[in-house]
XYZ file of C-alpha atoms in Angstrom:
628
model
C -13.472 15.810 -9.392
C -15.162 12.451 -9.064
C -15.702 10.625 -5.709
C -13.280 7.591 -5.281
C -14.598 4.318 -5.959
C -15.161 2.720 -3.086
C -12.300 -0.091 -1.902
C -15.180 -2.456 -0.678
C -15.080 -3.236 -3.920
C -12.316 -5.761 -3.414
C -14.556 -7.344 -1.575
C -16.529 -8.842 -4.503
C -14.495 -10.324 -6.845
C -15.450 -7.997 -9.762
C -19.204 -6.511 -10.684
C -19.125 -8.410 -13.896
C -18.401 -11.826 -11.930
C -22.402 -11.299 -10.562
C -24.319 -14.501 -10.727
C -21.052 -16.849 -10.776
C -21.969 -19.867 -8.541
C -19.946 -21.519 -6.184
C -20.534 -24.538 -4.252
C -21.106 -22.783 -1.178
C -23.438 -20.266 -2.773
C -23.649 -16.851 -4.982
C -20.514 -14.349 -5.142
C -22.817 -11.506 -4.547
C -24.869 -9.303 -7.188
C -24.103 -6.791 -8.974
C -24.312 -5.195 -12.235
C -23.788 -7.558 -15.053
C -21.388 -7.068 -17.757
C -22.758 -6.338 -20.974
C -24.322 -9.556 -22.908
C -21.959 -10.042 -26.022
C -18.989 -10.974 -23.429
C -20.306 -13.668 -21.682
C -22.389 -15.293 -24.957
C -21.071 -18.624 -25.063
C -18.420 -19.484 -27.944
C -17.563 -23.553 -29.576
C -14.431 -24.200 -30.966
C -12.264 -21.397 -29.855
C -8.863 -21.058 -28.060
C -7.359 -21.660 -24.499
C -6.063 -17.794 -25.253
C -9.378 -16.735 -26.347
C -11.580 -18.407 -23.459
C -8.524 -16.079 -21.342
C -9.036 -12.988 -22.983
C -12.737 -13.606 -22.903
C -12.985 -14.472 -19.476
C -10.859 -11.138 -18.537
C -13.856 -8.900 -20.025
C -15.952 -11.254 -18.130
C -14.940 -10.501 -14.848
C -15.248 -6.564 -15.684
C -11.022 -5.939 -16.618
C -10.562 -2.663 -17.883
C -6.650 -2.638 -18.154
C -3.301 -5.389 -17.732
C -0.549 -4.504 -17.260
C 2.155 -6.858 -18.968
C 5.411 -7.719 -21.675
C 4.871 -10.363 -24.349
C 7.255 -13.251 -24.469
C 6.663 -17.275 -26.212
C 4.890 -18.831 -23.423
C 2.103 -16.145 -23.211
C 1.985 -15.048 -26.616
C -0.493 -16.774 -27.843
C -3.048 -15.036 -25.138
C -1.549 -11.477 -26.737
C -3.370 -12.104 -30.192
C -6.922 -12.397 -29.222
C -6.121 -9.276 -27.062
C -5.101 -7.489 -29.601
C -9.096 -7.152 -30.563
C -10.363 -6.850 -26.852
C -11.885 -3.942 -25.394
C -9.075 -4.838 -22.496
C -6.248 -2.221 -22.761
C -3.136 -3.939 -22.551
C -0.199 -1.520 -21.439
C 3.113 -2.611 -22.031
C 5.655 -1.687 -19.443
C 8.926 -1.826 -19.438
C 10.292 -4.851 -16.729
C 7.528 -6.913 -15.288
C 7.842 -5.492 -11.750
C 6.582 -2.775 -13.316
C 3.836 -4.286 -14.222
C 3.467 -6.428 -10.749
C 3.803 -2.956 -9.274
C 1.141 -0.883 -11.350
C -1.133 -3.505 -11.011
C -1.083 -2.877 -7.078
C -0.740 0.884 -7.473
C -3.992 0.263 -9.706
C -5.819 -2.162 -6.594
C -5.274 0.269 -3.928
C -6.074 3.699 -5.799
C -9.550 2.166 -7.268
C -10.349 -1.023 -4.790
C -10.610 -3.186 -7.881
C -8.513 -5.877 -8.645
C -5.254 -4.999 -10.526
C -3.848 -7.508 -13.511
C -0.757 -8.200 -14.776
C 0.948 -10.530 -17.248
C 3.755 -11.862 -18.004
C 5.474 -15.012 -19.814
C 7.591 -18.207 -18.386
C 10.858 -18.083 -16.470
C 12.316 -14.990 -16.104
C 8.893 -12.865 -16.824
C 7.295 -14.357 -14.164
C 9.884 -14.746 -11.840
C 10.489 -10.532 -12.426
C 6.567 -10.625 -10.958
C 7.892 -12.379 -7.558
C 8.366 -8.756 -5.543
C 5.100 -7.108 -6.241
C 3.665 -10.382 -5.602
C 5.262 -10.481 -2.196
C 4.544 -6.962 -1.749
C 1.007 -7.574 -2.713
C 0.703 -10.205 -0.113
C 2.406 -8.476 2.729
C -0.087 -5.565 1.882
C -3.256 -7.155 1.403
C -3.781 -6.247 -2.463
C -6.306 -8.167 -4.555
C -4.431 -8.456 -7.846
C -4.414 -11.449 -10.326
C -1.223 -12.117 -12.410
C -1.323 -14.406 -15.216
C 1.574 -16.460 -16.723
C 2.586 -17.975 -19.600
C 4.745 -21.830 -18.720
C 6.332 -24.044 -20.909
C 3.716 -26.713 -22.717
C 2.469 -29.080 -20.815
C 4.899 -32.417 -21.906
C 7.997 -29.819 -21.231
C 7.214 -28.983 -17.887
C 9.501 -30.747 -15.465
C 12.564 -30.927 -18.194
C 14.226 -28.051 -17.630
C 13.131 -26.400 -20.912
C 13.756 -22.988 -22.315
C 12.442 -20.108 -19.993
C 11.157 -22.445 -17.350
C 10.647 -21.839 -13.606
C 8.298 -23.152 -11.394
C 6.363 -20.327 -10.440
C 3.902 -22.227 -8.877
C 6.377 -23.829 -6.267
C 8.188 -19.924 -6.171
C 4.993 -17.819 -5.334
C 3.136 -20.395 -2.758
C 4.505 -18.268 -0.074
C 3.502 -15.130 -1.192
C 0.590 -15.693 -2.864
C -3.148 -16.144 -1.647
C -3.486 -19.212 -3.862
C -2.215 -19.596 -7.456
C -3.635 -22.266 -9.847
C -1.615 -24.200 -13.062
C -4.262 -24.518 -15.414
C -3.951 -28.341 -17.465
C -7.226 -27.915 -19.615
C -8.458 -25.144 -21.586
C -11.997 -25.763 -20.177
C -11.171 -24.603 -17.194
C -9.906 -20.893 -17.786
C -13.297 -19.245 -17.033
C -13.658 -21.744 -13.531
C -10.059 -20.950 -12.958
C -9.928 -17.004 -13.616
C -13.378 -16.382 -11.766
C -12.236 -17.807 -8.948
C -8.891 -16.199 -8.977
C -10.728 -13.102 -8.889
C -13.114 -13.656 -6.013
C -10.006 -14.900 -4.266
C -8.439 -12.251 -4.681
C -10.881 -9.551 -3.631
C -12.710 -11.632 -1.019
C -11.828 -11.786 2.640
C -8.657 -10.844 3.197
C -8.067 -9.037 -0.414
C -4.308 -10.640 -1.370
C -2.586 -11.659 -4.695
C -3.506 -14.771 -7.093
C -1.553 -16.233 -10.020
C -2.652 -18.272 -12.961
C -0.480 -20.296 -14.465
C -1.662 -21.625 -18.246
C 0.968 -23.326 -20.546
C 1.419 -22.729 -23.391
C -0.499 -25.685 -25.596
C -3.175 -25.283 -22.938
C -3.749 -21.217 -24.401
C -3.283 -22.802 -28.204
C -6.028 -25.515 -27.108
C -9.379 -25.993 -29.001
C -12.126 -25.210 -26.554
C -15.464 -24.050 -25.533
C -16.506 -21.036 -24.093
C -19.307 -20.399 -21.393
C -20.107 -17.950 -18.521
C -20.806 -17.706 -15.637
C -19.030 -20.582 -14.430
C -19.064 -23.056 -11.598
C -16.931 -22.261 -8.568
C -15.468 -25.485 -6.991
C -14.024 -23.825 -3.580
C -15.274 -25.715 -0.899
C -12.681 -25.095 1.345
C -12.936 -21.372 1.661
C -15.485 -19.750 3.206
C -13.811 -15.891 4.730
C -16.246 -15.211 7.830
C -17.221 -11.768 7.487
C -20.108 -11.654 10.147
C -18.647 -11.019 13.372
C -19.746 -12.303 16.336
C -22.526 -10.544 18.310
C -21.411 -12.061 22.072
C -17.612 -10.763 21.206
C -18.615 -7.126 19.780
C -20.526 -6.776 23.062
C -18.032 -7.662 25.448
C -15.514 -5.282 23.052
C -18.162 -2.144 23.841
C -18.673 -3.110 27.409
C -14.509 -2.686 27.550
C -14.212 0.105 25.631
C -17.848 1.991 27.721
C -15.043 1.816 30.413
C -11.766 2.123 29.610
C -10.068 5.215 31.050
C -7.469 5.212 28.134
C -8.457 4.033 25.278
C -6.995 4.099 21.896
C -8.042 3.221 18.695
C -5.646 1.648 16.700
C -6.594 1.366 13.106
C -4.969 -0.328 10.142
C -5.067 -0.830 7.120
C -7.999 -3.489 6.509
C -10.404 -0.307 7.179
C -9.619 1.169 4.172
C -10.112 -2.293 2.164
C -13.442 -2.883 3.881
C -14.624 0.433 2.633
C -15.026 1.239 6.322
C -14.300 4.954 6.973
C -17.375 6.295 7.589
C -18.209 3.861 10.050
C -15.218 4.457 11.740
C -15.545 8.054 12.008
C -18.748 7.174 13.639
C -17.331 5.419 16.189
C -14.572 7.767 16.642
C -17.302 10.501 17.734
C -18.931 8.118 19.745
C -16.609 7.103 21.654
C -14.584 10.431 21.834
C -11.173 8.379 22.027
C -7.459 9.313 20.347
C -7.306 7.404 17.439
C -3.849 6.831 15.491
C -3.985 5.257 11.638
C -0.981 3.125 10.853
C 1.548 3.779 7.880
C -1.094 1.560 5.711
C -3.931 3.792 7.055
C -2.902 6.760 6.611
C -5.951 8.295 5.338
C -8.574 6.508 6.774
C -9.323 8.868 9.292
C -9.008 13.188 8.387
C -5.575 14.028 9.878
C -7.368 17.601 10.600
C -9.790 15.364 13.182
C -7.943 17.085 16.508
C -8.817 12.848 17.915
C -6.207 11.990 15.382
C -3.148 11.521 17.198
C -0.782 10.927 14.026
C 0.716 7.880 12.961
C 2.090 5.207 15.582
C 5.922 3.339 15.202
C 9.397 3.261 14.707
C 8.695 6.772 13.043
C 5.167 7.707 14.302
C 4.204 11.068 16.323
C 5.523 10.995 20.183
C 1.910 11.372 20.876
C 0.533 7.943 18.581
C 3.424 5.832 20.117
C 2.861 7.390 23.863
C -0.591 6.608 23.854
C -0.376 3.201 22.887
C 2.043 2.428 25.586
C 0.173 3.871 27.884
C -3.683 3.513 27.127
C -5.165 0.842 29.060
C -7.486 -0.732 26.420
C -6.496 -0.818 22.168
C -9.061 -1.692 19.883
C -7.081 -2.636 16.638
C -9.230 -2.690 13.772
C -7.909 -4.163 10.242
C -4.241 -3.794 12.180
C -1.384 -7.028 12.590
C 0.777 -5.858 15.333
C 3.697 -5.681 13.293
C 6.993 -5.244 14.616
C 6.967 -1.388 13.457
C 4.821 -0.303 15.116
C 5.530 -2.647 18.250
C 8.915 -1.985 18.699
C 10.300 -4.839 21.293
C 6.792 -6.825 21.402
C 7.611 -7.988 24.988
C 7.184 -4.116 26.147
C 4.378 -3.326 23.854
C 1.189 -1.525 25.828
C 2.073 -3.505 28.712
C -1.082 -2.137 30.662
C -3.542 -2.499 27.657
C -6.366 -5.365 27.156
C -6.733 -5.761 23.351
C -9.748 -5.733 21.330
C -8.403 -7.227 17.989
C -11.181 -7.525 14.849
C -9.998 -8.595 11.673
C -11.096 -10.081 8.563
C -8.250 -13.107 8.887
C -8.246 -14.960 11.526
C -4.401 -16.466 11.497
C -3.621 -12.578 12.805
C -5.860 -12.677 15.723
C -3.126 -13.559 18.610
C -0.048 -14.074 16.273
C 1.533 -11.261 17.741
C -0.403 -10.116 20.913
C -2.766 -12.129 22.791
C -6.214 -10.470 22.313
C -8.885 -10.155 25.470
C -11.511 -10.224 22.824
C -11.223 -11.544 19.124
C -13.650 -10.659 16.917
C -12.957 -12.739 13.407
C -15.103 -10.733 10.381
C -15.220 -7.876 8.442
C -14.222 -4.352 9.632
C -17.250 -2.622 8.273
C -19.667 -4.849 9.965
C -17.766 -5.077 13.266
C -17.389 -1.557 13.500
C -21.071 -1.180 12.506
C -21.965 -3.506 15.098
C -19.896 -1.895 18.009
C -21.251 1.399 17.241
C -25.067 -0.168 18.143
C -23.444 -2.235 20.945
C -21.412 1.229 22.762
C -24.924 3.107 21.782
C -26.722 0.648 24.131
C -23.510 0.667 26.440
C -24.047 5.155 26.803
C -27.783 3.931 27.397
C -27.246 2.270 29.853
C -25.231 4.700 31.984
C -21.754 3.053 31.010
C -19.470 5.268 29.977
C -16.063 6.421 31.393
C -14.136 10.135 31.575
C -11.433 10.732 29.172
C -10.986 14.228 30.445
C -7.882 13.126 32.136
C -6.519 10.919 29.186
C -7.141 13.499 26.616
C -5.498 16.362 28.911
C -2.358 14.290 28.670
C -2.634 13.168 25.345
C -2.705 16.772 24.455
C 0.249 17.476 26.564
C 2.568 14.671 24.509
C 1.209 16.131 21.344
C 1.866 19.744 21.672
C 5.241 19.249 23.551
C 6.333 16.689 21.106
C 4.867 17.919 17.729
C 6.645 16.875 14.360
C 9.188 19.261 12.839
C 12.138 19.431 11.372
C 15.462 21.532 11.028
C 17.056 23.397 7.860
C 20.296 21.454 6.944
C 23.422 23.717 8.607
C 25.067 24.473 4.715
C 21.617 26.026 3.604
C 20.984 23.281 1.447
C 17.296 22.291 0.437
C 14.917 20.654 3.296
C 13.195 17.559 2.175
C 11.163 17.861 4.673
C 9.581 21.377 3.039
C 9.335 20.362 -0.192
C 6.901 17.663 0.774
C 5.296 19.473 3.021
C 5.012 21.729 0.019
C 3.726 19.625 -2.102
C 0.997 18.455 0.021
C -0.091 21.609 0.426
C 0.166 22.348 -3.191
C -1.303 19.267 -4.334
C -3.822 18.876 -1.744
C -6.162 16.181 -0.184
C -7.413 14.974 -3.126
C -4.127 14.367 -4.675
C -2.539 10.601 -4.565
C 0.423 10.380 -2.995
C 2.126 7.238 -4.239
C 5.743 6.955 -2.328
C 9.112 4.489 -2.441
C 10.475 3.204 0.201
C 12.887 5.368 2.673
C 13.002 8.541 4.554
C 10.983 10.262 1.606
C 8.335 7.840 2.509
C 8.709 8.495 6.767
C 8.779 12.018 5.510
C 5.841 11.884 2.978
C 3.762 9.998 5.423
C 4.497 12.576 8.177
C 3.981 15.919 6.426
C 1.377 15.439 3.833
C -2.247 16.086 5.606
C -4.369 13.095 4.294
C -8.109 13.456 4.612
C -9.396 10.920 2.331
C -8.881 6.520 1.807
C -7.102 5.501 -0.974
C -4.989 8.442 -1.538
C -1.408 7.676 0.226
C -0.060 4.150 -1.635
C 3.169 2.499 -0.212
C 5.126 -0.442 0.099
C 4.422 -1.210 3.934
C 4.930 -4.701 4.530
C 7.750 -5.442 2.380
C 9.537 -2.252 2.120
C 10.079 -2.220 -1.584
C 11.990 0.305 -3.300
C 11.270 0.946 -6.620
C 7.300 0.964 -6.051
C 7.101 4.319 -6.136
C 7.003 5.083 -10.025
C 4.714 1.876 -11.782
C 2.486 2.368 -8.744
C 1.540 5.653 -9.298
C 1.150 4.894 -13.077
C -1.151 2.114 -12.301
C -3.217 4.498 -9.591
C -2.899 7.112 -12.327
C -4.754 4.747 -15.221
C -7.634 3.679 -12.947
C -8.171 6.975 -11.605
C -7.484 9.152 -14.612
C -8.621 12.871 -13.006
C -6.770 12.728 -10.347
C -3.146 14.662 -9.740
C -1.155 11.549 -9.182
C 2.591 12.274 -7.508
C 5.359 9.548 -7.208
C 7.561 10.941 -4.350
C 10.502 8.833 -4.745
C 14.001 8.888 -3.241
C 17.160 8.706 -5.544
C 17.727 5.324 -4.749
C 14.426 3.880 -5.372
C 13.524 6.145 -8.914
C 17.059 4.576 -10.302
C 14.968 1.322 -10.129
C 12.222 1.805 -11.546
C 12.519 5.211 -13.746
C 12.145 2.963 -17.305
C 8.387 2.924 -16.537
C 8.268 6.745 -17.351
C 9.109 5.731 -21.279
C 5.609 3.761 -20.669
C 3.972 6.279 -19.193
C 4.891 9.198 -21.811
C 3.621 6.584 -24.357
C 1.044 5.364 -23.059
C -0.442 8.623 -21.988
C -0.419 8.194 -18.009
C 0.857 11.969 -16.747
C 2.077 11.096 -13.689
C 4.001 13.892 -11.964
C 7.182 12.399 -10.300
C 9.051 14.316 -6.912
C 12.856 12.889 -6.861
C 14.208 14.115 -3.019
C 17.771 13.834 -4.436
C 20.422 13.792 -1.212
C 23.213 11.618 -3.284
C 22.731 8.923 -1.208
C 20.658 6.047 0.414
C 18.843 8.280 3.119
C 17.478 5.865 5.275
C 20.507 3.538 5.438
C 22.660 6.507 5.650
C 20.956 7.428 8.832
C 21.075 4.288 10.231
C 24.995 3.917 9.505
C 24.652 7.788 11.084
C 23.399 6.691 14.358
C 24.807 3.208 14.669
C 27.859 2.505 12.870
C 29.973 5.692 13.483
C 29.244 7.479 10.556
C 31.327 4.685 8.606
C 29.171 5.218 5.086
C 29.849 2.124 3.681
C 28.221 2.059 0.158
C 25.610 4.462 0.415
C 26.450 7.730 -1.665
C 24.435 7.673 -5.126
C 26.544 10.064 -6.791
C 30.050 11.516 -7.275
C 31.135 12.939 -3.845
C 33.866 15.237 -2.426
C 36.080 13.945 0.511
C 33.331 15.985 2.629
C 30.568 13.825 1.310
C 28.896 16.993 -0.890
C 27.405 16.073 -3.773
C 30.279 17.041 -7.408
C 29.011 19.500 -10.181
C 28.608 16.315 -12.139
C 25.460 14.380 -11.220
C 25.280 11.161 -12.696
C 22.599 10.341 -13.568
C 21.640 13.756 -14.714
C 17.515 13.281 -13.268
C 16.486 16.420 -15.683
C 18.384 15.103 -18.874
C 17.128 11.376 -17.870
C 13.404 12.198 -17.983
C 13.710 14.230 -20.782
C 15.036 11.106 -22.871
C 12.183 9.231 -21.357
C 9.625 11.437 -22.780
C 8.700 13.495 -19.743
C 8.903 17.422 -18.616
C 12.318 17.585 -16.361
C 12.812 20.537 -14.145
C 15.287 20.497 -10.940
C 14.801 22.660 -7.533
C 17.219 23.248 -5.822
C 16.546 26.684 -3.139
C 13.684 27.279 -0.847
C 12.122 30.248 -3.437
C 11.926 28.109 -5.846
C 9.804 25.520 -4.554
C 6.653 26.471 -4.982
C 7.009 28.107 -8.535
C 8.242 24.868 -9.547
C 5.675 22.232 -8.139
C 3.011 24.473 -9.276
C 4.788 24.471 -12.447
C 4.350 20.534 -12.721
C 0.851 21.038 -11.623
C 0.022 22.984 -14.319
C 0.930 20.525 -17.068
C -1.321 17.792 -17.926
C -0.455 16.732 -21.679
C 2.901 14.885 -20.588
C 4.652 13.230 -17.137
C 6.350 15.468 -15.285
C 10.244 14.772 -13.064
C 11.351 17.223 -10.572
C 14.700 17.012 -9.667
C 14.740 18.234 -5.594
C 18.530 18.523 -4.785
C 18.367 18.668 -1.122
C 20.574 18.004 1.871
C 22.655 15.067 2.380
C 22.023 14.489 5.927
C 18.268 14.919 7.033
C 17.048 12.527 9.230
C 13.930 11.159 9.937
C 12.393 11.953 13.394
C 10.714 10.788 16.177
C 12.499 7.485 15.582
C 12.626 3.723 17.593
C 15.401 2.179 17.068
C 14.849 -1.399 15.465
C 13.931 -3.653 18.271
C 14.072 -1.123 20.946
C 11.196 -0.416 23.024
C 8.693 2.009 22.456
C 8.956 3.534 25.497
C 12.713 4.569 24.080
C 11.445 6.621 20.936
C 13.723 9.254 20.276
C 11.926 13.172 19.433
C 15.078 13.905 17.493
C 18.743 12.898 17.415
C 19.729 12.625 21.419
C 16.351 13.895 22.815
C 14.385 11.289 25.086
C 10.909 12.171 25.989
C 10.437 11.880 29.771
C 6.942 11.701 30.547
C 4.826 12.007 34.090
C 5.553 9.051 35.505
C 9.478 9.255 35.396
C 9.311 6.305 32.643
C 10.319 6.804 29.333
């Protein structure tokens, strides 16, 4: 198998963007793209200099559906060595795009026309952004003298995405598609990686124009600090020298900085219990035995324990979001925080940090490993005998399991656990959004970046599928699964009719409990098991699934040119993953009819405290100090 690309990649707008200048300098070098794309061109289109500008900037793939606005881009694509894959609803293509981003650390594309194709592309844009994925998605508006009128297929998707976008440009002259697409793309994938849209109407693609590359880069206003500050990363490794409990709490920005290895050198240095987020899962081995599991409302005992207790955090590439918090006001209430990130609007939104350090993960963490190497010099450097003996204690008295449902129905739980075994590390796990996704993120071992993809921020369901299509396309020999929950696959299944076609064999794990798991639970544990609109398919009085199932999963992914198969016993499970694994030619939908009523646990309560996680249903860890 190959290695995975590195995700510092988003760093760098694209290789082929080498030797664009900005006002405030170079992009960065790299490898340029090959001659005939970037030869200069007279008299050509606005849709042209777009498709043009696309090979430019190194795009190997969009994602996309045609429609009038952005049509006339589609016939100059029709002869560019840019794939175009056409999905079926624009989320889908929003959604591949990111799946794409995070699997590869390049910048994902999509496309799609005015009004209601562009407005389909507002949730993976807002999932993009709440997840700090570099894609680009171009749009097709109205010509330029209609805008404003209310015309056919309009919508302001400039106004719509503002919030939820990094920046988004509406292009009013065909010279400036190459300015306006290089910069979307080092926007994108510099600093904090997030999405960009370019809007180009439609007379402004039909436009006569002329055709030259590199451009100039007018963006005088943005200049990401990625240095970090030398006084800040030494007072950070003078802290952490002597912390008696400290924790390393790392999130997601590692993996984007390409920063793993550095952090596994710290990790040894310092010795410390480390937790990874849900967005960073994978950035440090699970099998390290400093890996204390994943922290929050569904984290390991151990990852949420520690943090309440330790006495110093050092968040790298993390936001302090209210998962992982729980009640902020009771968060770590004994901790000084070291917070480094890329961004600098997350440094004390949340938690007031001892020591900021604004710039990039890599080179912080590089930097604090030579700063806590001088700090060991120099005789500094505390005991965590006593920390780690109780660490260890939480973690082997609290580990993660899980019980058989009482009518010997199928356990979720085991079938992912299953297929992460199956599968195995260098698999990519690509899950909706639910208990599959608590469950997927708690029982799949990941050892390596850019192998678990999720919806964190937003909590989309649906991502699942066009994700792991997109992750699938960019990194082709790779076994790509989509575990998805009932719920979430009825969302997005169409995109399986694009992947048969298109030739993406993604393999696809439906847990299938007849209902909305996670909201289930919720209505389970705090609304009297009143289950108001949350069973999928035809029920008894008892709440067990009928003979019927509607939709039949098998019969459904059959008709959208894929393998079907269904699981339903314990026996059977392994046969029948490895029977998935095994074909290669075709996607592949297994049907896992499992219990109705699993629940996800350890589990905090939404705005509870931390200190009030919950090991299963109606067990409280008690820990030394009588506190909870």
């Amino acid at each position: 198998m190959t290695t995975t690309p590195s995700p510092s990649a988003t760093r760098d707008a694209a290789a082929a963007l080498a030797g664009v200048e900005t006002v405030a300098g170079s992009v960065g070098a790299a490898e340029q793209p090959p001659r005939s794309v970037t030869e200069p061109a007279t008299g050509i289109t606005g849709a042209q200099s777009l498709v043009r500008s696309l090979e430019a900037v190194g795009v190997d793939v969009v994602f996309g559906i045609p429609g009038g606005a952005i049509l006339p881009a589609y016939d100059p694509l029709f002869d560019s060595r840019v794939r175009h894959v056409l999905v079926r609803h624009e989320q889908g293509a929003g959604h591949a795009a990111t799946g794409y981003a995070q699997a590869t650390g390049r910048v994902g594309v999509c496309m799609a026309t005015s009004g209601p194709g562009a407005t389909n592309l507002v949730t993976p844009l807002a999932d993009a952004y709440m997840d700090s994925v570099p894609i680009v998605a171009i749009t097709g508006q109205v010509p330029s003298h209609a805008i404003g009128t209310d015309a056919f297929q309009e919508a302001d998707i400039r106004g719509i995405t503002m919030p939820i976008t990094k920046h988004n440009f509406l292009v009013t002259d065909a010279a400036d598609i190459p300015q306006r697409i290089a910069e979307a793309f080092h926007l994108a994938a510099s600093g904090r990686p997030g999405p960009v849209l370019v809007d180009i109407p439609k007379d402004v693609l039909q436009a006569t124009t002329d055709f030259a590359w590199p451009p100039r880069m007018d963006l005088p206003g943005y200049k990401p600090t990625t240095r970090p500050h030398g006084k800040q990363v030494r007072e950070a490794a003078a802290l952490l020298a002597g912390a008696s409990r400290p924790v390393l709490y790392v999130g997601g920005g590692v993996i984007k900085a390409g920063a793993t290895e550095e952090l596994a050198e710290l990790a040894e240095l310092t010795g410390a219990p480390l937790v990874t987020t849900l967005m960073a899962r994978g950035a440090f081995p699970d099998s390290n035995p400093q890996h204390l599991g994943m922290p929050g409302m569904h984290g390991t005992v151990a990852a949420v324990t520690a943090l309440q207790k330790a006495d110093l955090l050092v968040a790298l590439g993390a936001r302090f979001d209210d998962r992982v918090t729980g009640r902020l006001s009771t968060f770590a209430p004994g901790a000084q925080v070291v917070h480094a990130d890329i961004d600098p609007a997350e440094i004390g939104k949340n938690r007031k940090a001892d020591v900021p350090i604004v710039g990039d993960v890599k080179e912080t963490i590089t930097q604090l490993v030579a700063a806590l190497r001088a700090e060991h010099e120099a005789g500094h450097r505390a005991d965590l005998s006593a920390w780690w003996a109780q660490c260890d204690s939480w973690r082997q008295r609290y580990p993660l399991g899980y019980d058989w449902p009482e009518d010997g129905s199928l356990s979720p739980q085991y079938v992912i656990e299953r297929l992460g075994a199956i599968a195995g590390p260098d698999a990519i796990y690509a899950a909706g959004v639910g208990q599959h996704q608590m469950w997927a993120a708690q029982f799949i071992s990941y050892e390596k970046p850019a192998t678990w993809l999720n919806s964190g921020g937003l909590g989309t369901m649906g991502y699942a599928v066009p994700a792991a299509m997109g992750a699938k396309y960019g990194r082709p020999e790779a076994t790509v699964w989509a575990i998805d929950g009932d719920g979430c696959f009825q969302m997005t299944n169409q995109e399986l009719a694009t992947c048969a076609i298109e030739g993406i064999p993604i393999k696809v794990a439906v847990i299938n409990n007849g209902n909305l798991g996670m909201v289930r639970q919720w209505q389970t544990l705090f609304y009297e098991g009143r289950y108001s609109n949350t069973k999928l398919h035809p029920q008894d009085a008892e709440g067990r699934p009928k003979p019927v199932r509607i939709p039949d999963f098998v019969a459904l992914a059959e008709a959208l040119g894929c393998v079907g198969l269904r699981c339903e016993n314990k026996d059977d499970v392994d046969a029948v993953i490895e029977k998935a694994m095994a074909i290669d030619d075709a996607p592949v939908v297994i049907d896992f009819v499992v219990g109705h009523d699993a629940q996800v646990w350890p589990m905090v309560a939404a705005g509870a405290s931390n200190d009030d996680i919950l090991a299963a249903r109606d067990v409280r860890p008690v820990f030394g100090d009588g506190q909870v």
